[in-house]
Coordinates of N, CA and C in Angstrom, one line a residue:
M24 N 9.4 18.0 4.0 CA 9.3 17.2 2.8 C 8.7 18.0 1.7
T25 N 9.2 17.9 0.5 CA 8.7 18.7 -0.7 C 7.4 18.1 -1.1
S26 N 6.6 19.0 -1.8 CA 5.3 18.6 -2.4 C 5.5 17.4 -3.4
E27 N 6.6 17.5 -4.1 CA 6.9 16.4 -5.1 C 7.0 15.0 -4.4
A28 N 7.8 15.0 -3.3 CA 8.0 13.8 -2.5 C 6.6 13.3 -1.9
K29 N 5.8 14.3 -1.4 CA 4.5 13.9 -0.9 C 3.7 13.3 -1.9
K30 N 3.7 13.9 -3.1 CA 2.9 13.4 -4.2 C 3.3 12.0 -4.6
F31 N 4.6 11.8 -4.7 CA 5.1 10.5 -5.0 C 4.7 9.4 -4.0
M32 N 4.9 9.7 -2.7 CA 4.5 8.8 -1.7 C 3.0 8.5 -1.7
Y33 N 2.2 9.5 -2.0 CA 0.7 9.3 -2.1 C 0.4 8.3 -3.2
I34 N 1.0 8.6 -4.4 CA 0.8 7.7 -5.6 C 1.2 6.3 -5.3
R35 N 2.4 6.2 -4.7 CA 3.0 4.9 -4.4 C 2.1 4.1 -3.5
Q36 N 1.6 4.8 -2.4 CA 0.7 4.1 -1.4 C -0.6 3.6 -2.1
N37 N -1.1 4.5 -3.0 CA -2.4 4.1 -3.7 C -2.2 2.9 -4.6
L38 N -1.0 2.9 -5.3 CA -0.7 1.8 -6.2 C -0.6 0.5 -5.4
I39 N 0.1 0.5 -4.2 CA 0.3 -0.6 -3.4 C -1.1 -1.1 -2.8
L40 N -1.9 -0.2 -2.3 CA -3.2 -0.5 -1.8 C -4.1 -1.2 -2.9
K41 N -4.1 -0.6 -4.1 CA -4.9 -1.1 -5.1 C -4.5 -2.5 -5.5
L42 N -3.1 -2.7 -5.5 CA -2.6 -4.0 -5.9 C -3.1 -5.1 -4.9
F43 N -2.9 -4.8 -3.6 CA -3.2 -5.7 -2.5 C -4.7 -5.9 -2.4
L44 N -5.5 -4.8 -2.5 CA -6.9 -4.9 -2.4 C -7.5 -5.7 -3.5
H45 N -6.9 -5.6 -4.7 CA -7.4 -6.3 -5.8 C -7.1 -7.8 -5.6
Q46 N -6.0 -8.2 -5.0 CA -5.7 -9.6 -4.8 C -6.6 -10.2 -3.7
D47 N -6.9 -9.4 -2.7 CA -7.8 -10.0 -1.6 C -8.6 -8.9 -1.0
E48 N -9.8 -8.6 -1.5 CA -10.5 -7.4 -1.0 C -11.0 -7.6 0.4
K49 N -11.1 -8.9 0.9 CA -11.6 -9.1 2.2 C -10.6 -9.1 3.3
N50 N -9.3 -9.0 2.9 CA -8.2 -9.1 3.9 C -8.0 -7.8 4.6
I51 N -8.3 -7.8 5.9 CA -8.2 -6.5 6.7 C -6.8 -6.0 6.7
S52 N -5.8 -6.9 6.7 CA -4.4 -6.5 6.8 C -3.9 -5.6 5.6
T53 N -4.7 -5.5 4.6 CA -4.3 -4.7 3.4 C -4.4 -3.2 3.9
I54 N -5.2 -2.9 4.9 CA -5.3 -1.5 5.4 C -3.9 -1.0 5.9
V55 N -3.1 -1.8 6.5 CA -1.9 -1.4 7.0 C -0.7 -1.6 6.1
I56 N -1.0 -2.0 4.9 CA 0.1 -2.4 3.9 C 1.1 -1.2 3.7
C57 N 0.6 0.0 3.8 CA 1.5 1.2 3.5 C 2.6 1.3 4.6
N58 N 2.4 0.7 5.7 CA 3.4 0.8 6.8 C 4.3 -0.4 6.9
K59 N 4.2 -1.3 5.9 CA 5.0 -2.5 6.0 C 5.8 -2.7 4.7
P60 N 6.9 -3.4 4.8 CA 7.6 -3.7 3.5 C 6.7 -4.6 2.6
L61 N 7.1 -4.6 1.3 CA 6.2 -5.3 0.4 C 6.4 -6.9 0.5
G62 N 7.5 -7.3 1.1 CA 7.7 -8.7 1.1 C 7.1 -9.5 2.3
L63 N 5.8 -9.1 2.6 CA 5.2 -9.8 3.7 C 4.6 -11.1 3.3
S64 N 4.6 -12.0 4.2 CA 4.0 -13.3 3.9 C 2.5 -13.2 4.0
K65 N 1.8 -13.9 3.1 CA 0.4 -13.9 3.2 C -0.1 -15.0 4.0
K66 N -1.2 -14.7 4.7 CA -1.8 -15.7 5.6 C -3.0 -16.4 4.9

């Protein structure tokens, strides 16, 4: 993988994490959000 692709993935994961953590900081499942599709149902 190129460094550009790595950088893009890193930024994308951080944005996703920030988005979900901001919505629900206490939700443990946000930790694994990077490994899941965005369309997951919330509990």
